[in-house]
Amino acid sequence: MKKTLLFAIAALLSISVFSQRYFTRSGEIVFYSSTPVEDIEAINKTVASVFDAKSGKIEFAVTLKSFVFEKALMQEHFNENYVESDTYPKATLKGDIQNISELNFAKDGNYPVKIAGKLTMHGVTKDVAADGNFAVKGNTVLGTAKFMINPEDYNIKIPSVVRNKIAEEIEVTVTMNYELMKK
Amino acid sequence: MVLVVAVYAYLQYNKPHRDVAGEEASMVVQASVLFDNYVQDEAAANEKYLDQVMVVNGTVRNNETSESGSVVTLATSDDFFGIKCDFDEPVDLKSGQKVSVKGHCTGFAFDVILVKCTLQ
């Protein structure tokens, strides 16, 4: 009986020690390009992301073929001419929540977060930084952030014939519905 | 001539999206085989599966459904990751249920990802 109790306590302790990771497989990333000629939006609702509430390590993985554009032709150009998704099917971001120690996951509320890391896309890796918000509610965290990327930084060439239709800088909006990982 | 070019440009500009549900699957694969292939060698698996419309047979591990659709994960050798099937319409699937899902494989991001899924 005592042994069972000890075992139960040990099991509970191990859960509290190891269940510090939050995960989503249905996060959303929106690309938005705005020019006087045309506004273009692409949505990806199958973004996977995991972060560790102790260390602050955070990782995102996005398959580029999951981006949906309003026009099929735009989607085709995005995949074939710009991100070349047959050759580079995935983009990843690996980084840190730099102010993780200021977050209290046991207390519901909104916490500003500073994220910095390395974004790999189209075979190029660059440092990126973004300010965001983590809304903690029970076992869930709604993470939101917005930042700008310049396609040319990732060696993505926009032909001059469509240059006036695609913004120099693309706005990236990230919305992640994390849940505590039960592994 | 100008008219022909204009009509062609207009039709191209407004051409429909790929009809995954209406397209015939190019292959049928078991969820566990698909996942193991990706874990062992992602580049080789992409050669084989990326951009294919395929039928995947497996067992439902979980189903996260909202009004905007369902994200169904098929079980694999991994305790947590598997085949993620994105349905644009909500589907009523329970964990443990055996299913055949047709979808468009967009690659590997922790899970193998299928989008525009329909039940077979």
Short mmCIF file of C-alpha atoms in Angstrom, two decimals:
data_model
loop_
_atom_site.label_atom_id
_atom_site.label_comp_id
_atom_site.label_asym_id
_atom_site.label_seq_id
_atom_site.Cartn_x
_atom_site.Cartn_y
_atom_site.Cartn_z
CA MET A 1 0.00 0.00 0.00
CA LYS A 2 2.77 2.38 1.04
CA LYS A 3 4.71 1.38 -2.03
CA THR A 4 1.71 2.10 -4.24
CA LEU A 5 1.33 5.53 -2.67
CA LEU A 6 5.02 6.31 -3.10
CA PHE A 7 4.81 5.16 -6.69
CA ALA A 8 1.79 7.39 -7.27
CA ILE A 9 3.59 10.39 -5.78
CA ALA A 10 6.68 9.66 -7.85
CA ALA A 11 4.51 9.40 -10.98
CA LEU A 12 2.81 12.71 -10.20
CA LEU A 13 6.15 14.40 -9.58
CA SER A 14 7.55 13.12 -12.85
CA ILE A 15 4.50 14.50 -14.67
CA SER A 16 4.99 17.94 -13.17
CA VAL A 17 8.68 17.88 -14.02
CA PHE A 18 8.42 16.66 -17.60
CA SER A 19 5.12 18.11 -18.83
CA GLN A 20 6.51 21.54 -19.52
CA ARG A 21 6.14 21.47 -23.25
CA TYR A 22 3.32 23.08 -25.18
CA PHE A 23 2.43 22.04 -28.71
CA THR A 24 0.09 22.83 -31.57
CA ARG A 25 -0.38 21.15 -34.93
CA SER A 26 -3.05 23.57 -36.15
CA GLY A 27 -1.35 26.93 -35.77
CA GLU A 28 -1.96 29.63 -38.36
CA ILE A 29 0.46 31.78 -40.34
CA VAL A 30 -0.77 34.49 -42.71
CA PHE A 31 1.41 36.17 -45.33
CA TYR A 32 0.14 39.57 -46.37
CA SER A 33 1.51 41.71 -49.15
CA SER A 34 0.04 45.13 -49.76
CA THR A 35 0.76 47.40 -52.74
CA PRO A 36 -1.31 50.13 -54.41
CA VAL A 37 -1.93 47.65 -57.29
CA GLU A 38 -3.02 44.61 -55.31
CA ASP A 39 -3.33 43.10 -51.81
CA ILE A 40 -2.38 39.44 -51.61
CA GLU A 41 -3.01 37.12 -48.68
CA ALA A 42 -2.01 33.49 -48.10
CA ILE A 43 -3.14 31.40 -45.14
CA ASN A 44 -1.59 28.26 -43.68
CA LYS A 45 -3.62 26.56 -40.94
CA THR A 46 -1.42 23.51 -40.47
CA VAL A 47 1.59 25.04 -38.73
CA ALA A 48 3.25 22.94 -36.04
CA SER A 49 5.04 24.54 -33.11
CA VAL A 50 6.42 23.44 -29.77
CA PHE A 51 7.94 25.40 -26.90
CA ASP A 52 9.44 24.50 -23.56
CA ALA A 53 8.04 26.57 -20.69
CA LYS A 54 11.20 26.01 -18.63
CA SER A 55 14.02 26.69 -21.10
CA GLY A 56 12.09 29.00 -23.45
CA LYS A 57 13.21 27.03 -26.52
CA ILE A 58 10.66 27.42 -29.30
CA GLU A 59 10.36 25.82 -32.73
CA PHE A 60 8.04 26.20 -35.71
CA ALA A 61 7.68 24.02 -38.81
CA VAL A 62 5.65 25.03 -41.85
CA THR A 63 5.10 23.17 -45.11
CA LEU A 64 4.95 25.76 -47.88
CA LYS A 65 2.54 23.76 -50.04
CA SER A 66 -0.08 24.22 -47.29
CA PHE A 67 -0.39 27.96 -47.98
CA VAL A 68 -3.75 28.74 -49.58
CA PHE A 69 -4.16 31.80 -51.83
CA GLU A 70 -7.40 33.23 -53.12
CA LYS A 71 -6.25 32.67 -56.70
CA ALA A 72 -4.94 29.28 -57.81
CA LEU A 73 -2.54 31.02 -60.20
CA MET A 74 -0.95 33.01 -57.36
CA GLN A 75 -0.57 29.82 -55.34
CA GLU A 76 1.12 28.19 -58.33
CA HIS A 77 3.52 31.11 -58.81
CA PHE A 78 4.31 31.16 -55.07
CA ASN A 79 5.17 27.44 -55.08
CA GLU A 80 6.89 27.13 -58.46
CA ASN A 81 8.64 30.48 -58.98
CA TYR A 82 9.19 32.03 -55.56
CA VAL A 83 9.60 29.60 -52.66
CA GLU A 84 10.29 26.64 -55.01
CA SER A 85 8.46 24.28 -52.69
CA ASP A 86 9.39 21.13 -54.63
CA THR A 87 13.04 21.76 -53.73
CA TYR A 88 12.47 23.51 -50.37
CA PRO A 89 9.18 22.10 -49.03
CA LYS A 90 9.58 23.35 -45.47
CA ALA A 91 10.38 26.51 -43.53
CA THR A 92 11.48 26.32 -39.90
CA LEU A 93 12.12 28.76 -37.10
CA LYS A 94 14.23 27.71 -34.15
CA GLY A 95 14.79 30.14 -31.36
CA ASP A 96 14.18 31.32 -27.83
CA ILE A 97 11.52 33.13 -25.87
CA GLN A 98 14.03 35.53 -24.38
CA ASN A 99 11.92 36.66 -21.43
CA ILE A 100 10.57 33.19 -20.52
CA SER A 101 11.44 33.71 -16.83
CA GLU A 102 8.88 36.57 -16.68
CA LEU A 103 6.04 34.22 -17.68
CA ASN A 104 3.93 32.41 -15.10
CA PHE A 105 2.10 29.53 -16.76
CA ALA A 106 0.27 28.77 -13.51
CA LYS A 107 -1.46 32.15 -13.65
CA ASP A 108 -3.93 33.01 -16.41
CA GLY A 109 -3.27 36.27 -18.21
CA ASN A 110 -1.52 38.08 -21.04
CA TYR A 111 2.25 38.08 -21.15
CA PRO A 112 4.34 40.02 -23.68
CA VAL A 113 7.02 37.80 -25.24
CA LYS A 114 10.24 38.54 -27.10
CA ILE A 115 11.21 35.85 -29.58
CA ALA A 116 14.51 35.67 -31.45
CA GLY A 117 15.77 32.87 -33.62
CA LYS A 118 16.86 31.54 -36.95
CA LEU A 119 14.38 31.33 -39.81
CA THR A 120 15.25 28.88 -42.57
CA MET A 121 13.39 29.21 -45.87
CA HIS A 122 14.31 28.61 -49.51
CA GLY A 123 17.65 27.18 -48.36
CA VAL A 124 18.66 30.41 -46.58
CA THR A 125 18.93 30.92 -42.80
CA LYS A 126 18.54 34.39 -41.29
CA ASP A 127 18.19 35.84 -37.80
CA VAL A 128 14.70 37.11 -37.03
CA ALA A 129 13.14 38.75 -33.98
CA ALA A 130 9.51 39.41 -33.11
CA ASP A 131 7.48 40.78 -30.25
CA GLY A 132 4.35 38.86 -29.42
CA ASN A 133 1.82 37.97 -26.78
CA PHE A 134 1.14 34.75 -24.87
CA ALA A 135 -2.38 34.52 -23.45
CA VAL A 136 -2.27 31.80 -20.78
CA LYS A 137 -5.55 30.12 -19.88
CA GLY A 138 -5.44 26.88 -17.92
CA ASN A 139 -3.50 24.32 -19.97
CA THR A 140 -3.63 26.41 -23.13
CA VAL A 141 -1.56 29.29 -24.45
CA LEU A 142 -2.66 31.45 -27.38
CA GLY A 143 0.52 32.83 -28.90
CA THR A 144 0.34 35.74 -31.34
CA ALA A 145 3.09 37.67 -33.10
CA LYS A 146 3.63 39.80 -36.15
CA PHE A 147 6.83 40.57 -38.05
CA MET A 148 8.07 41.57 -41.50
CA ILE A 149 10.23 39.56 -43.87
CA ASN A 150 11.95 40.62 -47.05
CA PRO A 151 11.77 37.85 -49.72
CA GLU A 152 15.09 38.95 -51.21
CA ASP A 153 16.83 38.15 -47.91
CA TYR A 154 15.88 34.53 -48.63
CA ASN A 155 17.15 34.70 -52.19
CA ILE A 156 13.58 34.81 -53.53
CA LYS A 157 13.62 36.81 -56.73
CA ILE A 158 10.47 38.65 -57.78
CA PRO A 159 10.45 39.21 -61.58
CA SER A 160 10.26 42.89 -62.57
CA VAL A 161 7.00 42.29 -64.49
CA VAL A 162 5.15 41.61 -61.20
CA ARG A 163 7.41 43.73 -58.99
CA ASN A 164 4.73 46.41 -58.48
CA LYS A 165 2.18 43.79 -57.35
CA ILE A 166 4.26 42.25 -54.55
CA ALA A 167 5.40 44.28 -51.57
CA GLU A 168 9.11 44.63 -50.74
CA GLU A 169 8.31 43.46 -47.25
CA ILE A 170 5.77 40.76 -46.44
CA GLU A 171 3.83 40.92 -43.18
CA VAL A 172 3.79 37.62 -41.30
CA THR A 173 1.05 37.10 -38.71
CA VAL A 174 1.41 34.11 -36.41
CA THR A 175 -1.42 32.67 -34.27
CA MET A 176 -0.62 29.53 -32.27
CA ASN A 177 -3.20 27.66 -30.17
CA TYR A 178 -0.83 25.74 -27.87
CA GLU A 179 -1.86 23.01 -25.48
CA LEU A 180 0.18 21.40 -22.73
CA MET A 181 1.68 18.21 -24.19
CA LYS A 182 0.38 15.01 -22.67
CA LYS A 183 3.13 12.63 -23.60
CA MET B 1 -5.55 38.09 -81.51
CA VAL B 2 -5.53 40.65 -78.70
CA LEU B 3 -8.90 39.27 -77.62
CA VAL B 4 -7.59 35.68 -77.57
CA VAL B 5 -4.65 36.73 -75.40
CA ALA B 6 -6.93 38.71 -73.07
CA VAL B 7 -9.35 35.78 -72.69
CA TYR B 8 -6.47 33.37 -72.06
CA ALA B 9 -4.97 35.71 -69.45
CA TYR B 10 -8.36 36.12 -67.80
CA LEU B 11 -8.96 32.34 -67.66
CA GLN B 12 -5.46 31.74 -66.32
CA TYR B 13 -5.94 34.40 -63.67
CA ASN B 14 -9.21 32.83 -62.57
CA LYS B 15 -8.35 29.17 -63.00
CA PRO B 16 -9.72 26.93 -60.25
CA HIS B 17 -7.72 25.44 -57.38
CA ARG B 18 -6.56 21.83 -57.57
CA ASP B 19 -9.59 19.58 -56.99
CA VAL B 20 -8.05 17.16 -54.51
CA ALA B 21 -11.37 15.48 -53.63
CA GLY B 22 -12.14 14.88 -57.32
CA GLU B 23 -8.64 13.75 -58.27
CA GLU B 24 -7.81 10.05 -58.42
CA ALA B 25 -5.28 9.03 -55.77
CA SER B 26 -1.87 8.12 -57.19
CA MET B 27 -1.14 5.65 -54.36
CA VAL B 28 -2.45 3.93 -51.25
CA VAL B 29 -0.19 3.76 -48.19
CA GLN B 30 -0.39 2.68 -44.54
CA ALA B 31 -0.08 5.51 -41.99
CA SER B 32 2.79 3.78 -40.16
CA VAL B 33 4.78 3.17 -43.37
CA LEU B 34 4.33 6.79 -44.51
CA PHE B 35 5.46 8.16 -41.13
CA ASP B 36 8.47 5.81 -40.83
CA ASN B 37 9.60 6.74 -44.35
CA TYR B 38 9.59 10.43 -43.39
CA VAL B 39 11.37 9.89 -40.08
CA GLN B 40 14.09 7.75 -41.70
CA ASP B 41 14.82 10.02 -44.67
CA GLU B 42 12.76 13.15 -45.20
CA ALA B 43 14.31 14.08 -48.57
CA ALA B 44 13.75 10.59 -50.01
CA ALA B 45 10.19 10.52 -48.65
CA ASN B 46 9.49 13.91 -50.26
CA GLU B 47 10.68 12.50 -53.61
CA LYS B 48 8.07 9.80 -53.26
CA TYR B 49 5.13 11.51 -51.54
CA LEU B 50 5.36 15.31 -51.78
CA ASP B 51 2.52 16.92 -53.77
CA GLN B 52 0.83 13.55 -54.33
CA VAL B 53 -2.87 13.00 -53.79
CA MET B 54 -2.91 9.74 -51.84
CA VAL B 55 -5.09 7.48 -49.75
CA VAL B 56 -3.74 6.78 -46.27
CA ASN B 57 -5.12 3.89 -44.22
CA GLY B 58 -4.79 4.11 -40.47
CA THR B 59 -6.35 4.41 -37.03
CA VAL B 60 -7.59 7.70 -35.59
CA ARG B 61 -5.57 8.85 -32.58
CA ASN B 62 -7.38 12.11 -32.01
CA ASN B 63 -9.71 14.56 -33.66
CA GLU B 64 -9.73 18.30 -32.96
CA THR B 65 -12.91 19.61 -34.53
CA SER B 66 -14.11 23.21 -34.75
CA GLU B 67 -16.69 24.91 -36.95
CA SER B 68 -13.95 25.57 -39.54
CA GLY B 69 -13.04 21.89 -39.93
CA SER B 70 -11.24 18.97 -38.33
CA VAL B 71 -7.62 18.11 -37.68
CA VAL B 72 -7.43 14.33 -37.39
CA THR B 73 -4.20 12.59 -36.38
CA LEU B 74 -3.61 9.00 -37.47
CA ALA B 75 -1.60 6.81 -35.11
CA THR B 76 1.94 5.67 -35.98
CA SER B 77 4.96 4.10 -34.26
CA ASP B 78 5.50 7.43 -32.43
CA ASP B 79 3.54 8.08 -29.22
CA PHE B 80 2.68 11.62 -30.17
CA PHE B 81 3.36 12.45 -33.81
CA GLY B 82 1.66 10.87 -36.80
CA ILE B 83 -0.23 11.69 -39.96
CA LYS B 84 -2.05 15.01 -39.61
CA CYS B 85 -5.14 15.16 -41.82
CA ASP B 86 -6.66 18.58 -42.36
CA PHE B 87 -10.38 18.48 -43.28
CA ASP B 88 -12.05 21.69 -44.50
CA GLU B 89 -15.40 20.35 -43.22
CA PRO B 90 -15.88 18.94 -39.69
CA VAL B 91 -15.84 15.11 -39.62
CA ASP B 92 -17.22 12.84 -36.93
CA LEU B 93 -14.34 10.45 -36.19
CA LYS B 94 -13.52 8.90 -32.83
CA SER B 95 -10.15 7.74 -31.57
CA GLY B 96 -9.56 4.07 -32.35
CA GLN B 97 -11.65 4.18 -35.50
CA LYS B 98 -10.11 2.69 -38.66
CA VAL B 99 -10.20 5.09 -41.60
CA SER B 100 -9.11 5.67 -45.19
CA VAL B 101 -8.34 9.32 -45.83
CA LYS B 102 -7.62 10.88 -49.22
CA GLY B 103 -5.56 14.06 -49.16
CA HIS B 104 -2.78 16.15 -50.68
CA CYS B 105 0.61 15.55 -49.03
CA THR B 106 2.43 18.85 -48.39
CA GLY B 107 5.39 17.41 -46.50
CA PHE B 108 6.69 16.87 -42.97
CA ALA B 109 6.50 19.23 -39.99
CA PHE B 110 6.72 17.03 -36.85
CA ASP B 111 3.77 15.16 -38.42
CA VAL B 112 3.31 14.13 -42.05
CA ILE B 113 0.76 16.63 -43.39
CA LEU B 114 -2.24 15.92 -45.61
CA VAL B 115 -4.51 18.82 -46.59
CA LYS B 116 -7.90 19.03 -48.33
CA CYS B 117 -8.80 15.65 -46.88
CA THR B 118 -11.92 13.61 -47.54
CA LEU B 119 -13.01 10.26 -46.14
CA GLN B 120 -12.98 7.32 -48.53
#
